[in-house]
GROMACS .gro file of C-alpha atoms in nm:
model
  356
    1UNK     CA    1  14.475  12.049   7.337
    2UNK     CA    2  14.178  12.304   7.262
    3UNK     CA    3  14.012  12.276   6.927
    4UNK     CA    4  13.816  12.599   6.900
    5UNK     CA    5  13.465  12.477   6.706
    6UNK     CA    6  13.338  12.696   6.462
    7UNK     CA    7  12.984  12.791   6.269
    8UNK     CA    8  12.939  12.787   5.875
    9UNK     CA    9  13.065  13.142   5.886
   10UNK     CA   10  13.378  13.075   6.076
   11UNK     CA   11  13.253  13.217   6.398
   12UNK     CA   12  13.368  13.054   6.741
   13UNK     CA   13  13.079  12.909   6.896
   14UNK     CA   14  13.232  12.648   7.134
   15UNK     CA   15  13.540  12.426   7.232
   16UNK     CA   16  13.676  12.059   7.253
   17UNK     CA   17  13.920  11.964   7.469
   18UNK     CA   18  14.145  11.672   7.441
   19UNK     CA   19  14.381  11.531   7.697
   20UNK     CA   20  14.738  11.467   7.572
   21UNK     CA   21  14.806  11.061   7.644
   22UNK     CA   22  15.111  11.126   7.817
   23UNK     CA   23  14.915  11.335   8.128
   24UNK     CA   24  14.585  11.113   8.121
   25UNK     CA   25  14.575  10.938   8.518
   26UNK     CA   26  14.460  10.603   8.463
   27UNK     CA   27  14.308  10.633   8.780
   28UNK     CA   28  14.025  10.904   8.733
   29UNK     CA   29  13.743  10.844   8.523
   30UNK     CA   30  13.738  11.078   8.193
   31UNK     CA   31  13.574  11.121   7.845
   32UNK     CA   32  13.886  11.101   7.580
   33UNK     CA   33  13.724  11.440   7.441
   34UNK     CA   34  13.543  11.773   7.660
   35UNK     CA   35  13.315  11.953   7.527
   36UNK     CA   36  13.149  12.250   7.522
   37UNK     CA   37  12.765  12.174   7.621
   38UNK     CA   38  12.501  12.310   7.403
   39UNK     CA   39  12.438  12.678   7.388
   40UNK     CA   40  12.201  12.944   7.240
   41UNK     CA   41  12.483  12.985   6.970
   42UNK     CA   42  12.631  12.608   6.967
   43UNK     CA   43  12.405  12.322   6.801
   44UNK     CA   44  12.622  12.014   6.787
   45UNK     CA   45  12.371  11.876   6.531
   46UNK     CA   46  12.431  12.161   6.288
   47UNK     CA   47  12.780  12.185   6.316
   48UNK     CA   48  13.056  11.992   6.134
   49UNK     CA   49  13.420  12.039   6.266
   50UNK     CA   50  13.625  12.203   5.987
   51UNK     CA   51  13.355  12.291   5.770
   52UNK     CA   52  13.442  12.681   5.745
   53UNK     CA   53  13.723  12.573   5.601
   54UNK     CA   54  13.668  12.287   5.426
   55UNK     CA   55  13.356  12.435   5.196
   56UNK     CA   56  13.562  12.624   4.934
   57UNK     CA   57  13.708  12.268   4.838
   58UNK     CA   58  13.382  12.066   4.851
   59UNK     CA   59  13.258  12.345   4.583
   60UNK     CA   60  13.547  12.280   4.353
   61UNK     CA   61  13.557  11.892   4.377
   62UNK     CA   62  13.188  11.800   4.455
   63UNK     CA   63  13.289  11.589   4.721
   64UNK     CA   64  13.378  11.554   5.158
   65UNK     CA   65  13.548  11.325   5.336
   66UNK     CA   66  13.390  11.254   5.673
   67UNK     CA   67  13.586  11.152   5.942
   68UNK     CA   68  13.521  11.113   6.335
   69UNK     CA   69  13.723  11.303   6.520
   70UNK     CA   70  13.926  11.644   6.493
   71UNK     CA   71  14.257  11.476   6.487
   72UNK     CA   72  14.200  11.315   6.173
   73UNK     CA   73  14.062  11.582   6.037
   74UNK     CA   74  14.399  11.800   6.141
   75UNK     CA   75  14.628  11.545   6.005
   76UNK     CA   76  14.337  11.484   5.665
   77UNK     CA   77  14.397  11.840   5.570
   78UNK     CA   78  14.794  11.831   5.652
   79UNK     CA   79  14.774  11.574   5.371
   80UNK     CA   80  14.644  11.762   5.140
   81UNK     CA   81  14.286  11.678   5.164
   82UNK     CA   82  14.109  12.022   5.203
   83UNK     CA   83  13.769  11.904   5.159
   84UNK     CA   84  13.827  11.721   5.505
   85UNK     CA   85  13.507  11.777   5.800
   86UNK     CA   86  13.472  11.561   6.095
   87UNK     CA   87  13.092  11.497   6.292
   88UNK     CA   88  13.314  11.526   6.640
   89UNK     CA   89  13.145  11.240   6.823
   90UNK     CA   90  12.774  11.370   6.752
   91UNK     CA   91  12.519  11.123   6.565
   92UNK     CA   92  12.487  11.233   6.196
   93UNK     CA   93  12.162  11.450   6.085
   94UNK     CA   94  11.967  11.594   5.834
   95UNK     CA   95  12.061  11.933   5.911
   96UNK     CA   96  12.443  11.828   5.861
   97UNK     CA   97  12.288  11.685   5.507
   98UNK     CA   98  12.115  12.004   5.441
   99UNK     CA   99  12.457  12.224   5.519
  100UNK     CA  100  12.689  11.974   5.271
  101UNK     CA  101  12.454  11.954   4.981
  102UNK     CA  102  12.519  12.305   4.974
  103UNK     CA  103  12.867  12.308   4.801
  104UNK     CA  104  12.841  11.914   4.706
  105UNK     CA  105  12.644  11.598   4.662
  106UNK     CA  106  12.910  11.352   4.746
  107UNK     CA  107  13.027  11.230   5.054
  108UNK     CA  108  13.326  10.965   5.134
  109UNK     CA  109  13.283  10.836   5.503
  110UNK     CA  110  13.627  10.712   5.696
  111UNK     CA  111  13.440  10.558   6.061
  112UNK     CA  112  13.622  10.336   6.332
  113UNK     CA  113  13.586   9.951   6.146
  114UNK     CA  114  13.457   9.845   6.541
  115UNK     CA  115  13.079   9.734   6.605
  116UNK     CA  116  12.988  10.085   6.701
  117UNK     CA  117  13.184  10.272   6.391
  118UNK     CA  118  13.014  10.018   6.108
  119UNK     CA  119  12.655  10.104   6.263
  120UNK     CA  120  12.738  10.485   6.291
  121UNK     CA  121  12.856  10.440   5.916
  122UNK     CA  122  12.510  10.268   5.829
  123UNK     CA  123  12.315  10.559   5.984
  124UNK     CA  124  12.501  10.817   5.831
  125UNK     CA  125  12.502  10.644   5.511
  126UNK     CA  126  12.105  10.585   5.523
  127UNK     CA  127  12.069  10.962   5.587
  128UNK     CA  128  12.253  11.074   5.283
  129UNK     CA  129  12.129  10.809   5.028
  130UNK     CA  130  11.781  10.993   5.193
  131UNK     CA  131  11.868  11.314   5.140
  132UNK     CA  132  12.005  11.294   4.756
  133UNK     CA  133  12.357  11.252   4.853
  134UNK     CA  134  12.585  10.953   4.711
  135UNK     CA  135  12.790  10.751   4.923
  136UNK     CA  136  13.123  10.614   4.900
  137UNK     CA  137  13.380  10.463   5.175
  138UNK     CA  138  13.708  10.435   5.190
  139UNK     CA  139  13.921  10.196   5.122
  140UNK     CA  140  14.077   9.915   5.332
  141UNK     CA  141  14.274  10.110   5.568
  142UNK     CA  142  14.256   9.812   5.860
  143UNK     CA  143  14.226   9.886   6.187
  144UNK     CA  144  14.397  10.259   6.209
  145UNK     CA  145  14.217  10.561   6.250
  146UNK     CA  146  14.296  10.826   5.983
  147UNK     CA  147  14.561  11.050   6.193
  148UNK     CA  148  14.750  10.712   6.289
  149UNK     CA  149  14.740  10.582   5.952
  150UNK     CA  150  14.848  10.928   5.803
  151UNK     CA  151  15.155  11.002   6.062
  152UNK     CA  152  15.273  10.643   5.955
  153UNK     CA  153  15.215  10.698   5.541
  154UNK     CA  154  15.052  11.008   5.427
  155UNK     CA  155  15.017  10.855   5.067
  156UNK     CA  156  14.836  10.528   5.230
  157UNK     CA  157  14.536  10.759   5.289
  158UNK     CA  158  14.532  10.976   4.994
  159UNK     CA  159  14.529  10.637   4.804
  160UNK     CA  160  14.241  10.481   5.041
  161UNK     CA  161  14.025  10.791   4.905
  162UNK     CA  162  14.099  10.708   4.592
  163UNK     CA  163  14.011  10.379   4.575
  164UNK     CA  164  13.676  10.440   4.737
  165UNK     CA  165  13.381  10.217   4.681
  166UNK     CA  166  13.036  10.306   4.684
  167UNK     CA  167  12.831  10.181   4.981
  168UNK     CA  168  12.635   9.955   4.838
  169UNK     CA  169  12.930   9.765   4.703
  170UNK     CA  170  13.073   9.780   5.040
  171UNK     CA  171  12.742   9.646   5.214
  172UNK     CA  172  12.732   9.357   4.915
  173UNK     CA  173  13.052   9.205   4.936
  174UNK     CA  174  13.011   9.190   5.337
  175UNK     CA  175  12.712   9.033   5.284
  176UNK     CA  176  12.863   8.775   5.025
  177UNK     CA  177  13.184   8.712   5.218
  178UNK     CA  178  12.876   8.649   5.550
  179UNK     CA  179  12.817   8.278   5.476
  180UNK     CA  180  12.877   8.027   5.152
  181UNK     CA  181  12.467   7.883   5.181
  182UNK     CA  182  12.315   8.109   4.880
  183UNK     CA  183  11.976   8.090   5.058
  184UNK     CA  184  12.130   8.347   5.415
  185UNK     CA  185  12.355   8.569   5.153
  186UNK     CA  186  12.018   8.622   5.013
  187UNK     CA  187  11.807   8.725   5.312
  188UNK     CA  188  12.166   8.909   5.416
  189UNK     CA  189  12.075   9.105   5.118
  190UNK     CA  190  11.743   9.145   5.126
  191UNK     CA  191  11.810   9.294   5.473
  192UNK     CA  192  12.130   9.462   5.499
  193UNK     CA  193  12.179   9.597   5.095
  194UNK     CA  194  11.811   9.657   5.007
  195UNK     CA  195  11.752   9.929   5.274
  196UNK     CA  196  11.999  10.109   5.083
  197UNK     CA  197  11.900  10.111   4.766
  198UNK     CA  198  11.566  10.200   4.865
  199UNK     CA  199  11.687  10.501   5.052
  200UNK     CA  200  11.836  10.624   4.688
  201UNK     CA  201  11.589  10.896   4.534
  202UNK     CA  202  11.736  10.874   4.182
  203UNK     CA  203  11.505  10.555   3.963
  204UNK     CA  204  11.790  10.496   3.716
  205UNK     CA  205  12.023  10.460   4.007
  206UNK     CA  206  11.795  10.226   4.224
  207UNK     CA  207  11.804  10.042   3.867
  208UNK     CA  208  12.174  10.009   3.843
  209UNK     CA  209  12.221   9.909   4.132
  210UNK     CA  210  11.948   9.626   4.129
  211UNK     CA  211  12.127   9.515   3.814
  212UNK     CA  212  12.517   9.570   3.983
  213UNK     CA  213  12.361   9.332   4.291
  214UNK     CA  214  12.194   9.100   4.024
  215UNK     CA  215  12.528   9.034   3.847
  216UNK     CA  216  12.736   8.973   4.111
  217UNK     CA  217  12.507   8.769   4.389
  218UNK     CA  218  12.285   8.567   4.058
  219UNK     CA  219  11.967   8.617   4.194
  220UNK     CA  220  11.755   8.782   3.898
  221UNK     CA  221  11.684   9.105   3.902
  222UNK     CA  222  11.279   9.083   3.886
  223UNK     CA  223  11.335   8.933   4.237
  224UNK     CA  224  11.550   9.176   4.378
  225UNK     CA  225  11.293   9.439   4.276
  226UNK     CA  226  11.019   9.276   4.388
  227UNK     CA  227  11.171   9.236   4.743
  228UNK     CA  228  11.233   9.631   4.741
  229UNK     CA  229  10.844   9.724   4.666
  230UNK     CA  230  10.703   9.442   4.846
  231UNK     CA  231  10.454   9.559   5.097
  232UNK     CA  232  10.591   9.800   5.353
  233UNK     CA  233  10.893   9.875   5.110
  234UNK     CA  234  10.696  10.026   4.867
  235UNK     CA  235  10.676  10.421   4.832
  236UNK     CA  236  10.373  10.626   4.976
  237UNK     CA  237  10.272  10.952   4.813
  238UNK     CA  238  10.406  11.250   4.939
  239UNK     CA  239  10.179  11.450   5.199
  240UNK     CA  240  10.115  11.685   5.433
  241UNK     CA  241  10.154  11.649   5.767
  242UNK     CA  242   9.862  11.509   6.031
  243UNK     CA  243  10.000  11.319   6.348
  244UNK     CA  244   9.619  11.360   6.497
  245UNK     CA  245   9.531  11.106   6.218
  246UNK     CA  246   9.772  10.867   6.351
  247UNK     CA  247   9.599  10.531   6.470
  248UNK     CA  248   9.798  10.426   6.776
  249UNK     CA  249  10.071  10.422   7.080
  250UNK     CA  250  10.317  10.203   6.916
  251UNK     CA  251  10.255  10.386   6.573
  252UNK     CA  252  10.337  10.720   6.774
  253UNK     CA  253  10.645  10.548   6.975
  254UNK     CA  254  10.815  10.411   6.605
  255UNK     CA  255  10.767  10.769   6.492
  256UNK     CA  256  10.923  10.949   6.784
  257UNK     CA  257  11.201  10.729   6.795
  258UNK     CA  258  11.255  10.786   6.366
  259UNK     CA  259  11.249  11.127   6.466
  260UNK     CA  260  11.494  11.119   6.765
  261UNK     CA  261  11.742  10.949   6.542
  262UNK     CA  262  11.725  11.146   6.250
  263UNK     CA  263  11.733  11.522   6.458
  264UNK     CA  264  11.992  11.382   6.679
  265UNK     CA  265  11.733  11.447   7.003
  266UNK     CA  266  11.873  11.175   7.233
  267UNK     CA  267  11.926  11.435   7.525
  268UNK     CA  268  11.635  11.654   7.480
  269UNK     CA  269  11.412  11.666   7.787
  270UNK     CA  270  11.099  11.603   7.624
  271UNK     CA  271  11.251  11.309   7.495
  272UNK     CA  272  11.381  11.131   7.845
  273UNK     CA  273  11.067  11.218   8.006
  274UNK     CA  274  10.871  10.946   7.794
  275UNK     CA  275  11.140  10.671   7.909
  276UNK     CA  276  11.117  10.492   7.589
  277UNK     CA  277  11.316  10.153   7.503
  278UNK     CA  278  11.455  10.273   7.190
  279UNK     CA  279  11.550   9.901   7.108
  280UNK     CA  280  11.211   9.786   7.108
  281UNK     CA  281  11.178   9.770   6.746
  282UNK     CA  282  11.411   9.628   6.483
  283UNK     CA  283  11.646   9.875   6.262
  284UNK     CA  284  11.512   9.805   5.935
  285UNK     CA  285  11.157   9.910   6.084
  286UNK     CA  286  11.310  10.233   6.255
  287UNK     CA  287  11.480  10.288   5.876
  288UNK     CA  288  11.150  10.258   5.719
  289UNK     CA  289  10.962  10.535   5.940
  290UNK     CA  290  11.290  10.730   5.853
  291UNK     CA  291  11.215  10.693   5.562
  292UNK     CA  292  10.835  10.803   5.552
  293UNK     CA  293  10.974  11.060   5.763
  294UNK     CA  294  11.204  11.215   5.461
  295UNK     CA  295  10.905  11.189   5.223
  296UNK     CA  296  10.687  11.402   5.447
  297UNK     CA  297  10.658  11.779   5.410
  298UNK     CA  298  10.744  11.920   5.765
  299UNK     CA  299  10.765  12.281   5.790
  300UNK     CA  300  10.837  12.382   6.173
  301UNK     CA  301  11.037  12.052   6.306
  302UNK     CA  302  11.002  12.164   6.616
  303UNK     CA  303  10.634  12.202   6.641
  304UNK     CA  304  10.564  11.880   6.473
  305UNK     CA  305  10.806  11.704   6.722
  306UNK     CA  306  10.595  11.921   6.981
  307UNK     CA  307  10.273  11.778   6.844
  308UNK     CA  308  10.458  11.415   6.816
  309UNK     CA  309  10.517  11.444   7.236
  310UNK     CA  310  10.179  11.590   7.286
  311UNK     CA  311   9.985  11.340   7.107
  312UNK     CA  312  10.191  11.041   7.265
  313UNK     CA  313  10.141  11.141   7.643
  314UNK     CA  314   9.783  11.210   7.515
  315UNK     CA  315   9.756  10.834   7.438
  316UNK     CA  316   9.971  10.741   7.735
  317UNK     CA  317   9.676  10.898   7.936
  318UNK     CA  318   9.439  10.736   7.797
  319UNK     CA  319   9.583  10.393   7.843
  320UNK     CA  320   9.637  10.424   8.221
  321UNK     CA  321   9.278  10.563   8.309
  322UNK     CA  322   9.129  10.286   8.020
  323UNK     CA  323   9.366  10.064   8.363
  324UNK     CA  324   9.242  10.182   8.581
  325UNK     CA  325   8.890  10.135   8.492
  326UNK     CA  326   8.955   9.770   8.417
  327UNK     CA  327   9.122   9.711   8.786
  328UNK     CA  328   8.779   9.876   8.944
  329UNK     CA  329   8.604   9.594   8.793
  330UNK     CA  330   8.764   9.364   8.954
  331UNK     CA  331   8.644   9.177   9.265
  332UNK     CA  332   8.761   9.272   9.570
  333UNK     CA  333   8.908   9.556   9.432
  334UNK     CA  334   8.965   9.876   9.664
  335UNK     CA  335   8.731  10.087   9.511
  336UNK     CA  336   8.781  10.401   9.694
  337UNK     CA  337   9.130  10.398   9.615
  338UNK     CA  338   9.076  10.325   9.262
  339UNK     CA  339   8.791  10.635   9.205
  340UNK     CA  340   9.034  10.855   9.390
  341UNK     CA  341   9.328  10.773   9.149
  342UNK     CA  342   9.070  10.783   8.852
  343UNK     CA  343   8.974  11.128   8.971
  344UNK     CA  344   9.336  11.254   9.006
  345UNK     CA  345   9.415  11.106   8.695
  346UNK     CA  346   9.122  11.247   8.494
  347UNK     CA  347   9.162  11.601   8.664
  348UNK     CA  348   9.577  11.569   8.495
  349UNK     CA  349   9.379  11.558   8.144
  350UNK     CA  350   9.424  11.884   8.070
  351UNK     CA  351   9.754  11.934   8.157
  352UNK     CA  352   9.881  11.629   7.899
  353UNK     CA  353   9.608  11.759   7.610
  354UNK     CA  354   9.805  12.111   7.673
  355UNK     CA  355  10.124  11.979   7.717
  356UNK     CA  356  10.179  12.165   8.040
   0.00000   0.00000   0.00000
């Protein structure tokens, strides 16, 4: 089956192709989906399956329902839900935030309920809190993906959007239902709900929600607030941008990696030539240079992430000669090897300050 993918305007820009079950060969290795690779005209991270068609709904209800793949979106809209656009097995990014907010400010996410669904849920949720957008998910539809769950009772998922539940909610009574000791649903909080409500840009929504969390978990709300602004948490000015201010390698790597995650640039070049452990830090610190990130004012992406690359491999180079010094000091040390590699490695300078 060919699913022809299509721009804002309604253009054909590129394909996916699915396998039918009954021909798959158990035998050969396979993705469950083909697609088309990226092109001059096709950016998977600004395209959202089904939005040409979907937009004139989102407008009139101020809402979209997110699904993951292009079945359930087929068999969403056969439902009668119009307003219906599926990310297609891409990471979630601002410029899919930018194109929504267009026609609508509220998004209802429907992700697989496995260990790699709930985190791409988290993600996606993060970004939209960040980028003005509230969040809701749907409700308890087990373990079925939309198109299962809708060939089996179309009015089982029309209800399941009704009774959606903001994420915050969601996140709360996860971490509530995590452990009966008051003390770990606490830290749960503090760690898996706070990030959320921080990401919120509205003040009398970050308030309500303190208070909804307050009321339903008993820890006071002066507490719960102090826990969002406390240190790191708290909320730098807006400013312009100046990564040749920034003060070192691992401040440079968190940054890159923020950025990576939030423009979708897993498989860009520049990108896999640092070989970076992207697991190195914690989530909650990635999340919080996401979030400085947001509050920045970027005008060319592209050049900053240029500058981002530039100023890393600068560093990089630095470190290894800064090495390489150190290992001519010690005794015994081949020193004509070492002031040969020194040499070579000085006369690269240029080439990493230039990025060439």
């Amino acid at each position: 089956v060919m699913f022809p993918i299509r721009n804002v305007s309604g253009a054909t820009v590129g394909y996916s192709g699915r396998i039918l079950p009954s021909l798959v060969d158990p035998s050969v290795a396979q993705g469950k989906y083909v697609n088309t690779p990226e092109t001059p005209l096709y950016h998977k991270s600004k395209i959202l399956f089904g939005y040409d068609t979907a937009k004139k709904k989102m407008s009139e209800v101020k809402s979209v329902v997110v699904v993951e793949g292009q079945m359930d979106l087929c068999m969403s809209y056969q439902s009668g839900i119009h307003n219906t656009v599926a990310v297609s097995g891409t990471a979630f990014t601002d410029e899919h935030i930018h194109i929504i907010k267009r026609f609508c400010d509220n998004v209802i996410l429907s992700f697989d309920t496995d260990t790699a669904g709930q985190n791409a849920l988290k993600k996606t949720a993060l970004l939209c809190l960040l980028g003005g957008i509230d969040v809701y998910v749907v409700g308890d539809i087990g373990t079925k993906d939309p198109a299962d769950l809708i060939q089996e009772n179309q009015q089982a998922w029309i209800q399941a959007i009704e009774k959606k539940r903001h994420v915050i909610e969601v996140m709360l009574a996860q971490a509530m239902a995590s452990d009966t000791d008051e003390r770990v649903i606490g830290k749960r909080i503090v760690t898996d709900v706070l990030p959320f409500v921080r990401a919120i840009q509205s003040p009398i929504d970050r308030a309500h929600f303190i208070r909804f969390i307050s009321q339903r978990s008993h820890i006071p709300e002066s507490t719960l607030t102090e826990e969002l602004t406390r240190g790191i948490l708290s909320q730098p000015q807006v400013e312009k941008v100046d990564v040749t201010s920034m003060p070192s390698k691992e401040r440079l790597v968190k940054e890159i990696i923020a950025f990576v995650t939030l423009t979708d640039k897993h498989t860009d070049e520049r990108v896999i030539s640092l070989s970076l452990d992207f697991t190195q830090f914690p989530d909650t610190i990635i999340q919080e240079e996401m979030f400085k990130l947001e509050e920045k004012i970027i005008s060319d992406k592209e050049k900053y992430f240029d500058d981002l690359i530039r100023t890393f491999k600068r560093e990089q180079h630095k470190e290894q000669l800064v090495s390489l010094q150190q290992k001519l000091r010690v005794d015994g040390a081949d020193k004509e090897a070492i002031l040969k590699e020194i040499y070579d490695h000085a006369k690269r300078g240029p080439e990493v300050i230039l990025g060439l």
